[in-house]
PDB file of C-alpha atoms (C1' of nucleotides) in Angstrom:
ATOM      1  CA  MET U   1     104.584 141.397  96.425  1.00 83.00           C
ATOM      2  CA  ARG U   2     104.614 140.105  92.881  1.00 86.00           C
ATOM      3  CA  LYS U   3     103.916 136.457  92.308  1.00 89.00           C
ATOM      4  CA  ALA U   4     107.329 135.741  90.765  1.00 91.00           C
ATOM      5  CA  GLU U   5     109.053 137.492  93.637  1.00 94.00           C
ATOM      6  CA  ARG U   6     106.994 135.620  96.223  1.00 96.00           C
ATOM      7  CA  ALA U   7     107.760 132.353  94.425  1.00 97.00           C
ATOM      8  CA  LYS U   8     111.482 133.005  94.793  1.00 97.00           C
ATOM      9  CA  VAL U   9     111.165 133.874  98.497  1.00 97.00           C
ATOM     10  CA  ILE U  10     109.269 130.613  99.022  1.00 97.00           C
ATOM     11  CA  TYR U  11     111.990 128.627  97.287  1.00 97.00           C
ATOM     12  CA  ASP U  12     114.823 130.351  99.199  1.00 97.00           C
ATOM     13  CA  ARG U  13     113.269 129.915 102.627  1.00 97.00           C
ATOM     14  CA  LEU U  14     112.306 126.300 102.041  1.00 96.00           C
ATOM     15  CA  ALA U  15     115.756 125.548 100.617  1.00 95.00           C
ATOM     16  CA  LYS U  16     117.154 126.817 103.902  1.00 95.00           C
ATOM     17  CA  ARG U  17     114.703 124.673 105.860  1.00 94.00           C
ATOM     18  CA  TYR U  18     115.466 121.579 103.753  1.00 92.00           C
ATOM     19  CA  PRO U  19     119.181 121.719 102.837  1.00 84.00           C
ATOM     20  CA  SER U  20     119.166 118.209 101.374  1.00 74.00           C
ATOM     21  CA  PRO U  21     115.607 116.921 100.972  1.00 61.00           C
ATOM     22  CA  GLU U  22     115.349 113.160 101.197  1.00 64.00           C
ATOM     23  CA  PRO U  23     112.647 111.661  98.982  1.00 63.00           C
ATOM     24  CA  ALA U  24     109.815 110.369 101.122  1.00 57.00           C
ATOM     25  CA  LEU U  25     109.287 107.316  98.962  1.00 62.00           C
ATOM     26  CA  ASP U  26     111.757 104.515  99.488  1.00 61.00           C
ATOM     27  CA  TRP U  27     113.164 103.752  96.039  1.00 74.00           C
ATOM     28  CA  THR U  28     116.324 102.481  94.490  1.00 70.00           C
ATOM     29  CA  ASN U  29     115.617 102.257  90.775  1.00 92.00           C
ATOM     30  CA  PRO U  30     113.210 103.737  88.202  1.00 96.00           C
ATOM     31  CA  TRP U  31     110.823 100.782  88.192  1.00 97.00           C
ATOM     32  CA  GLU U  32     110.642 100.685  91.982  1.00 97.00           C
ATOM     33  CA  LEU U  33     110.042 104.413  92.107  1.00 97.00           C
ATOM     34  CA  LEU U  34     107.363 104.101  89.430  1.00 98.00           C
ATOM     35  CA  VAL U  35     105.539 101.393  91.400  1.00 98.00           C
ATOM     36  CA  ALA U  36     105.905 103.246  94.707  1.00 97.00           C
ATOM     37  CA  THR U  37     104.568 106.453  93.191  1.00 97.00           C
ATOM     38  CA  ALA U  38     101.683 104.658  91.488  1.00 98.00           C
ATOM     39  CA  LEU U  39     100.753 103.150  94.841  1.00 98.00           C
ATOM     40  CA  SER U  40     100.894 106.532  96.576  1.00 97.00           C
ATOM     41  CA  ALA U  41      97.620 107.796  95.101  1.00 98.00           C
ATOM     42  CA  GLN U  42      95.309 108.888  97.926  1.00 97.00           C
ATOM     43  CA  CYS U  43      97.461 107.101 100.452  1.00 97.00           C
ATOM     44  CA  THR U  44     100.181 108.137 102.895  1.00 96.00           C
ATOM     45  CA  ASP U  45     103.784 107.466 101.893  1.00 94.00           C
ATOM     46  CA  GLU U  46     104.182 105.786 105.273  1.00 95.00           C
ATOM     47  CA  ARG U  47     101.758 103.089 104.151  1.00 97.00           C
ATOM     48  CA  VAL U  48     103.355 102.834 100.704  1.00 97.00           C
ATOM     49  CA  ASN U  49     106.737 102.235 102.317  1.00 95.00           C
ATOM     50  CA  LYS U  50     105.286  99.285 104.237  1.00 97.00           C
ATOM     51  CA  VAL U  51     103.941  97.699 101.063  1.00 97.00           C
ATOM     52  CA  THR U  52     106.810  98.184  98.611  1.00 96.00           C
ATOM     53  CA  PRO U  53     109.325  95.926 100.443  1.00 96.00           C
ATOM     54  CA  VAL U  54     106.795  93.093 100.301  1.00 98.00           C
ATOM     55  CA  PHE U  55     106.053  93.811  96.657  1.00 98.00           C
ATOM     56  CA  PHE U  56     109.677  93.799  95.519  1.00 97.00           C
ATOM     57  CA  GLU U  57     110.608  90.760  97.524  1.00 97.00           C
ATOM     58  CA  ARG U  58     107.851  88.850  95.749  1.00 98.00           C
ATOM     59  CA  TRP U  59     108.344  90.430  92.321  1.00 98.00           C
ATOM     60  CA  PRO U  60     111.896  91.833  92.210  1.00 97.00           C
ATOM     61  CA  GLU U  61     112.056  92.832  88.543  1.00 97.00           C
ATOM     62  CA  ILE U  62     109.805  94.204  85.844  1.00 98.00           C
ATOM     63  CA  LYS U  63     109.429  90.792  84.228  1.00 98.00           C
ATOM     64  CA  ASP U  64     108.262  89.343  87.542  1.00 98.00           C
ATOM     65  CA  ALA U  65     105.507  91.936  87.906  1.00 98.00           C
ATOM     66  CA  ALA U  66     104.556  91.424  84.264  1.00 98.00           C
ATOM     67  CA  ALA U  67     103.993  87.719  84.847  1.00 98.00           C
ATOM     68  CA  ALA U  68     102.404  88.036  88.275  1.00 98.00           C
ATOM     69  CA  ASP U  69      98.889  86.933  89.118  1.00 98.00           C
ATOM     70  CA  VAL U  70      96.792  90.095  89.384  1.00 98.00           C
ATOM     71  CA  THR U  71      94.855  88.826  92.380  1.00 98.00           C
ATOM     72  CA  GLU U  72      98.146  88.260  94.193  1.00 98.00           C
ATOM     73  CA  ILE U  73      99.226  91.817  93.451  1.00 98.00           C
ATOM     74  CA  GLU U  74      95.834  93.017  94.672  1.00 98.00           C
ATOM     75  CA  ALA U  75      96.375  91.233  97.976  1.00 98.00           C
ATOM     76  CA  VAL U  76      99.788  92.808  98.471  1.00 98.00           C
ATOM     77  CA  VAL U  77      98.775  96.373  97.583  1.00 98.00           C
ATOM     78  CA  ARG U  78      95.318  96.191  99.147  1.00 98.00           C
ATOM     79  CA  SER U  79      96.068  98.449 102.109  1.00 98.00           C
ATOM     80  CA  THR U  80      97.001 101.365  99.844  1.00 98.00           C
ATOM     81  CA  GLY U  81      93.447 101.689  98.547  1.00 98.00           C
ATOM     82  CA  PHE U  82      92.195 101.628  94.928  1.00 98.00           C
ATOM     83  CA  PHE U  83      93.895  98.253  94.951  1.00 98.00           C
ATOM     84  CA  ARG U  84      92.177  96.745  91.890  1.00 98.00           C
ATOM     85  CA  ASN U  85      93.118  99.670  89.665  1.00 98.00           C
ATOM     86  CA  LYS U  86      96.630  99.832  91.044  1.00 98.00           C
ATOM     87  CA  ALA U  87      97.288  96.095  90.656  1.00 98.00           C
ATOM     88  CA  LYS U  88      95.950  96.013  87.100  1.00 98.00           C
ATOM     89  CA  ASN U  89      97.859  99.154  86.109  1.00 98.00           C
ATOM     90  CA  ILE U  90     101.170  97.964  87.546  1.00 98.00           C
ATOM     91  CA  LYS U  91     100.988  94.616  85.759  1.00 98.00           C
ATOM     92  CA  ALA U  92      99.955  96.257  82.489  1.00 98.00           C
ATOM     93  CA  ALA U  93     102.703  98.868  82.797  1.00 98.00           C
ATOM     94  CA  ALA U  94     105.285  96.140  83.388  1.00 98.00           C
ATOM     95  CA  ASN U  95     104.144  94.302  80.268  1.00 98.00           C
ATOM     96  CA  ARG U  96     104.150  97.440  78.138  1.00 98.00           C
ATOM     97  CA  ILE U  97     107.654  98.334  79.314  1.00 98.00           C
ATOM     98  CA  LEU U  98     108.818  94.844  78.336  1.00 98.00           C
ATOM     99  CA  ASP U  99     107.018  94.808  74.982  1.00 97.00           C
ATOM    100  CA  VAL U 100     107.448  98.389  73.798  1.00 97.00           C
ATOM    101  CA  TYR U 101     110.430  99.796  75.696  1.00 98.00           C
ATOM    102  CA  ASN U 102     112.803  96.821  75.784  1.00 97.00           C
ATOM    103  CA  GLY U 103     112.378  96.323  79.484  1.00 97.00           C
ATOM    104  CA  GLU U 104     113.631  99.808  80.363  1.00 97.00           C
ATOM    105  CA  VAL U 105     111.483 102.434  82.069  1.00 98.00           C
ATOM    106  CA  PRO U 106     111.138 105.162  79.398  1.00 98.00           C
ATOM    107  CA  LYS U 107     112.766 108.522  80.064  1.00 97.00           C
ATOM    108  CA  SER U 108     110.279 110.970  78.632  1.00 98.00           C
ATOM    109  CA  MET U 109     106.961 112.418  79.732  1.00 98.00           C
ATOM    110  CA  ALA U 110     105.297 111.470  76.453  1.00 98.00           C
ATOM    111  CA  GLU U 111     106.282 107.828  76.798  1.00 98.00           C
ATOM    112  CA  LEU U 112     105.676 107.494  80.523  1.00 98.00           C
ATOM    113  CA  ILE U 113     102.101 108.721  80.369  1.00 98.00           C
ATOM    114  CA  THR U 114     101.262 106.015  77.832  1.00 98.00           C
ATOM    115  CA  LEU U 115     101.529 103.582  80.739  1.00 98.00           C
ATOM    116  CA  GLY U 116      98.158 102.976  82.351  1.00 95.00           C
ATOM    117  CA  GLY U 117      97.860 104.584  85.767  1.00 97.00           C
ATOM    118  CA  VAL U 118     100.718 106.973  85.022  1.00 98.00           C
ATOM    119  CA  ALA U 119      99.878 110.630  84.429  1.00 98.00           C
ATOM    120  CA  ARG U 120     101.962 113.810  84.665  1.00 98.00           C
ATOM    121  CA  LYS U 121     102.407 113.714  88.443  1.00 98.00           C
ATOM    122  CA  THR U 122     103.842 110.191  88.573  1.00 98.00           C
ATOM    123  CA  ALA U 123     105.856 110.730  85.392  1.00 98.00           C
ATOM    124  CA  SER U 124     107.412 113.920  86.784  1.00 98.00           C
ATOM    125  CA  ILE U 125     108.439 112.154  89.988  1.00 96.00           C
ATOM    126  CA  VAL U 126     110.102 109.304  88.096  1.00 97.00           C
ATOM    127  CA  LEU U 127     111.821 111.620  85.604  1.00 96.00           C
ATOM    128  CA  SER U 128     113.256 114.034  88.160  1.00 94.00           C
ATOM    129  CA  ASN U 129     114.111 111.610  90.965  1.00 94.00           C
ATOM    130  CA  ALA U 130     115.292 108.583  89.000  1.00 94.00           C
ATOM    131  CA  PHE U 131     116.710 110.191  85.855  1.00 94.00           C
ATOM    132  CA  GLY U 132     117.435 113.791  86.796  1.00 93.00           C
ATOM    133  CA  ILE U 133     115.200 114.970  83.959  1.00 95.00           C
ATOM    134  CA  ASN U 134     112.854 117.899  84.636  1.00 96.00           C
ATOM    135  CA  GLU U 135     109.989 117.794  82.147  1.00 97.00           C
ATOM    136  CA  GLY U 136     107.280 118.817  84.560  1.00 97.00           C
ATOM    137  CA  ILE U 137     106.481 119.800  88.138  1.00 98.00           C
ATOM    138  CA  ALA U 138     104.780 117.023  90.068  1.00 98.00           C
ATOM    139  CA  VAL U 139     101.524 118.483  91.385  1.00 98.00           C
ATOM    140  CA  ASP U 140     100.168 116.261  94.121  1.00 98.00           C
ATOM    141  CA  THR U 141      97.707 117.125  96.865  1.00 97.00           C
ATOM    142  CA  HIS U 142     100.356 119.024  98.863  1.00 97.00           C
ATOM    143  CA  VAL U 143     101.729 121.047  95.952  1.00 98.00           C
ATOM    144  CA  LYS U 144      98.216 121.896  94.854  1.00 97.00           C
ATOM    145  CA  ARG U 145      97.156 123.037  98.327  1.00 97.00           C
ATOM    146  CA  LEU U 146     100.327 125.014  99.071  1.00 97.00           C
ATOM    147  CA  ALA U 147     100.452 126.672  95.644  1.00 97.00           C
ATOM    148  CA  PHE U 148      96.901 127.846  96.190  1.00 96.00           C
ATOM    149  CA  ARG U 149      97.343 129.047  99.766  1.00 96.00           C
ATOM    150  CA  LEU U 150     100.598 130.814  98.935  1.00 96.00           C
ATOM    151  CA  GLY U 151      98.966 132.632  96.051  1.00 95.00           C
ATOM    152  CA  LEU U 152     100.949 130.977  93.256  1.00 96.00           C
ATOM    153  CA  THR U 153      97.778 129.802  91.518  1.00 96.00           C
ATOM    154  CA  THR U 154      94.033 130.303  91.632  1.00 95.00           C
ATOM    155  CA  LYS U 155      93.347 127.042  89.821  1.00 95.00           C
ATOM    156  CA  THR U 156      92.245 123.714  91.265  1.00 93.00           C
ATOM    157  CA  ASP U 157      92.986 121.398  88.335  1.00 96.00           C
ATOM    158  CA  PRO U 158      96.504 119.935  88.886  1.00 97.00           C
ATOM    159  CA  ASN U 159      97.516 120.352  85.234  1.00 97.00           C
ATOM    160  CA  GLN U 160      96.586 124.037  85.320  1.00 97.00           C
ATOM    161  CA  VAL U 161      98.339 124.502  88.669  1.00 97.00           C
ATOM    162  CA  GLU U 162     101.444 123.034  87.022  1.00 98.00           C
ATOM    163  CA  LYS U 163     101.177 125.504  84.136  1.00 97.00           C
ATOM    164  CA  ASP U 164     101.032 128.356  86.654  1.00 97.00           C
ATOM    165  CA  LEU U 165     104.065 127.052  88.571  1.00 98.00           C
ATOM    166  CA  MET U 166     106.389 126.218  85.687  1.00 98.00           C
ATOM    167  CA  PRO U 167     107.161 129.815  84.604  1.00 97.00           C
ATOM    168  CA  LEU U 168     107.864 130.773  88.232  1.00 98.00           C
ATOM    169  CA  TYR U 169     110.860 128.455  88.639  1.00 98.00           C
ATOM    170  CA  PRO U 170     113.878 127.506  86.521  1.00 97.00           C
ATOM    171  CA  LYS U 171     113.798 123.900  85.348  1.00 97.00           C
ATOM    172  CA  ASP U 172     116.621 122.785  87.575  1.00 95.00           C
ATOM    173  CA  GLN U 173     114.459 123.659  90.600  1.00 96.00           C
ATOM    174  CA  TRP U 174     111.372 121.718  89.491  1.00 97.00           C
ATOM    175  CA  GLY U 175     112.243 118.570  91.393  1.00 94.00           C
ATOM    176  CA  GLU U 176     113.201 120.486  94.515  1.00 94.00           C
ATOM    177  CA  ILE U 177     110.145 122.706  94.650  1.00 96.00           C
ATOM    178  CA  ASN U 178     108.010 119.572  94.656  1.00 96.00           C
ATOM    179  CA  HIS U 179     109.930 118.110  97.600  1.00 95.00           C
ATOM    180  CA  PHE U 180     109.897 121.407  99.475  1.00 96.00           C
ATOM    181  CA  LEU U 181     106.142 121.894  99.175  1.00 97.00           C
ATOM    182  CA  VAL U 182     105.372 118.272 100.026  1.00 96.00           C
ATOM    183  CA  PHE U 183     107.462 118.277 103.210  1.00 96.00           C
ATOM    184  CA  PHE U 184     106.434 121.764 104.256  1.00 97.00           C
ATOM    185  CA  GLY U 185     102.819 120.865 103.580  1.00 97.00           C
ATOM    186  CA  ARG U 186     103.019 117.847 105.824  1.00 96.00           C
ATOM    187  CA  GLU U 187     104.921 119.526 108.659  1.00 96.00           C
ATOM    188  CA  VAL U 188     103.555 123.068 108.748  1.00 97.00           C
ATOM    189  CA  CYS U 189     100.688 123.555 106.328  1.00 97.00           C
ATOM    190  CA  PRO U 190      98.496 120.428 106.280  1.00 97.00           C
ATOM    191  CA  ALA U 191      94.968 120.435 104.854  1.00 95.00           C
ATOM    192  CA  ARG U 192      93.227 120.541 108.208  1.00 94.00           C
ATOM    193  CA  LYS U 193      95.103 122.613 110.771  1.00 93.00           C
ATOM    194  CA  PRO U 194      97.762 124.840 109.202  1.00 95.00           C
ATOM    195  CA  LYS U 195     100.268 126.024 111.822  1.00 96.00           C
ATOM    196  CA  CYS U 196     100.282 129.633 110.740  1.00 95.00           C
ATOM    197  CA  ASP U 197     101.652 130.753 114.126  1.00 94.00           C
ATOM    198  CA  ILE U 198     104.984 128.995 113.538  1.00 95.00           C
ATOM    199  CA  CYS U 199     105.098 129.319 109.732  1.00 95.00           C
ATOM    200  CA  GLU U 200     108.178 131.032 108.303  1.00 95.00           C
ATOM    201  CA  LEU U 201     106.182 131.933 105.202  1.00 96.00           C
ATOM    202  CA  ASN U 202     103.495 133.664 107.246  1.00 94.00           C
ATOM    203  CA  ASP U 203     104.551 137.189 106.293  1.00 94.00           C
ATOM    204  CA  ILE U 204     104.236 136.549 102.570  1.00 94.00           C
ATOM    205  CA  CYS U 205     101.201 134.222 102.667  1.00 95.00           C
ATOM    206  CA  PRO U 206      98.040 135.824 101.283  1.00 90.00           C
ATOM    207  CA  LYS U 207      95.851 133.224 102.951  1.00 77.00           C
ATOM    208  CA  LYS U 208      97.259 132.823 106.405  1.00 62.00           C
ATOM    209  CA  GLY U 209      94.654 131.222 108.601  1.00 51.00           C
ATOM    210  CA  VAL U 210      92.300 130.633 105.709  1.00 54.00           C
ATOM    211  CA  LYS U 211      90.944 127.209 104.850  1.00 48.00           C
TER     212      LYS U 211
ATOM    213  C1'  DC S   1      81.608 115.408  86.917  1.00 75.52           C
ATOM    214  C1'  DT S   2      81.962 110.459  89.026  1.00 75.52           C
ATOM    215  C1'  DC S   3      84.277 106.438  90.443  1.00 75.52           C
ATOM    216  C1'  DC S   4      87.995 103.772  92.382  1.00 75.52           C
ATOM    217  C1'  DC S   5      89.008 102.339  98.104  1.00 75.52           C
ATOM    218  C1'  DG S   6      91.750 101.208 102.636  1.00 75.52           C
ATOM    219  C1'  DA S   7      93.810 103.435 106.775  1.00 75.52           C
ATOM    220  C1'  DT S   8      94.089 107.048 109.897  1.00 75.52           C
ATOM    221  C1'  DA S   9      93.090 111.565 112.237  1.00 75.52           C
ATOM    222  C1'  DT S  10      89.670 114.549 113.995  1.00 75.52           C
TER     223       DT S  10
ATOM    224  C1'  DA V   1      80.574 110.379 110.867  1.00 75.52           C
ATOM    225  C1'  DT V   2      83.608 112.876 107.993  1.00 75.52           C
ATOM    226  C1'  DA V   3      87.939 114.534 105.909  1.00 75.52           C
ATOM    227  C1'  DT V   4      92.256 113.444 104.040  1.00 75.52           C
ATOM    228  C1'  DC V   5      96.116 110.892 102.290  1.00 75.52           C
ATOM    229  C1'  DA V   6     102.878 112.155  97.405  1.00 75.52           C
ATOM    230  C1'  DG V   7      96.153 110.376  91.631  1.00 75.52           C
ATOM    231  C1'  DG V   8      94.240 108.675  87.493  1.00 75.52           C
ATOM    232  C1'  DA V   9      90.667 107.302  84.201  1.00 75.52           C
ATOM    233  C1'  DG V  10      85.991 107.283  82.044  1.00 75.52           C
TER     234       DG V  10
END
DNA sequence: CTCCCGATAT
DNA sequence: ATATCAGGAG
């Protein structure tokens, strides 16, 4: 089967499996989603969702995070790992948004990735989920692994995986395909023990059973 | 390429 | 003990 054809089958079957995908990260506004996504690096969303309520109770708005003591932020986000980088980046991002973007989370890829700790993956999540803007496909560990196993890419660098995926899907599906692959990756095709025996993509998967 | 880094599963 | 988790920067 051709790659483009396989890509469409993957989308159709996962759309049937996930009729209305709920975002895994608990967010209500762009800034909260930005912080939650920044905290999600190399950390389960379950853990992120335990930290964010504490964070936003202590620092409800962007200006609060901008003025916060970094060591206090570190203490709150500690359990998500990489806590020094994350705390510093969040505070710096808050200040830049206040100083450069009039206190509003910017709505473009080019502007978002000027914030420290924000690259294409985090920017794509914020753009598609908070603003409904599809400028990129968020390639996280799940998307990367599934795209490779399903034969949609041979690359390992996330930015190159994204370049392989983008022509395979219309823009209005870019947010969904990320959600589909993340949830399906967690439930059926995790890094360690993929459940190929119950996988509804088994018949079109070039790497069934392969690490 | 290396480093950042805690929590959990295996 | 090791691998992995909704990554990003130097």
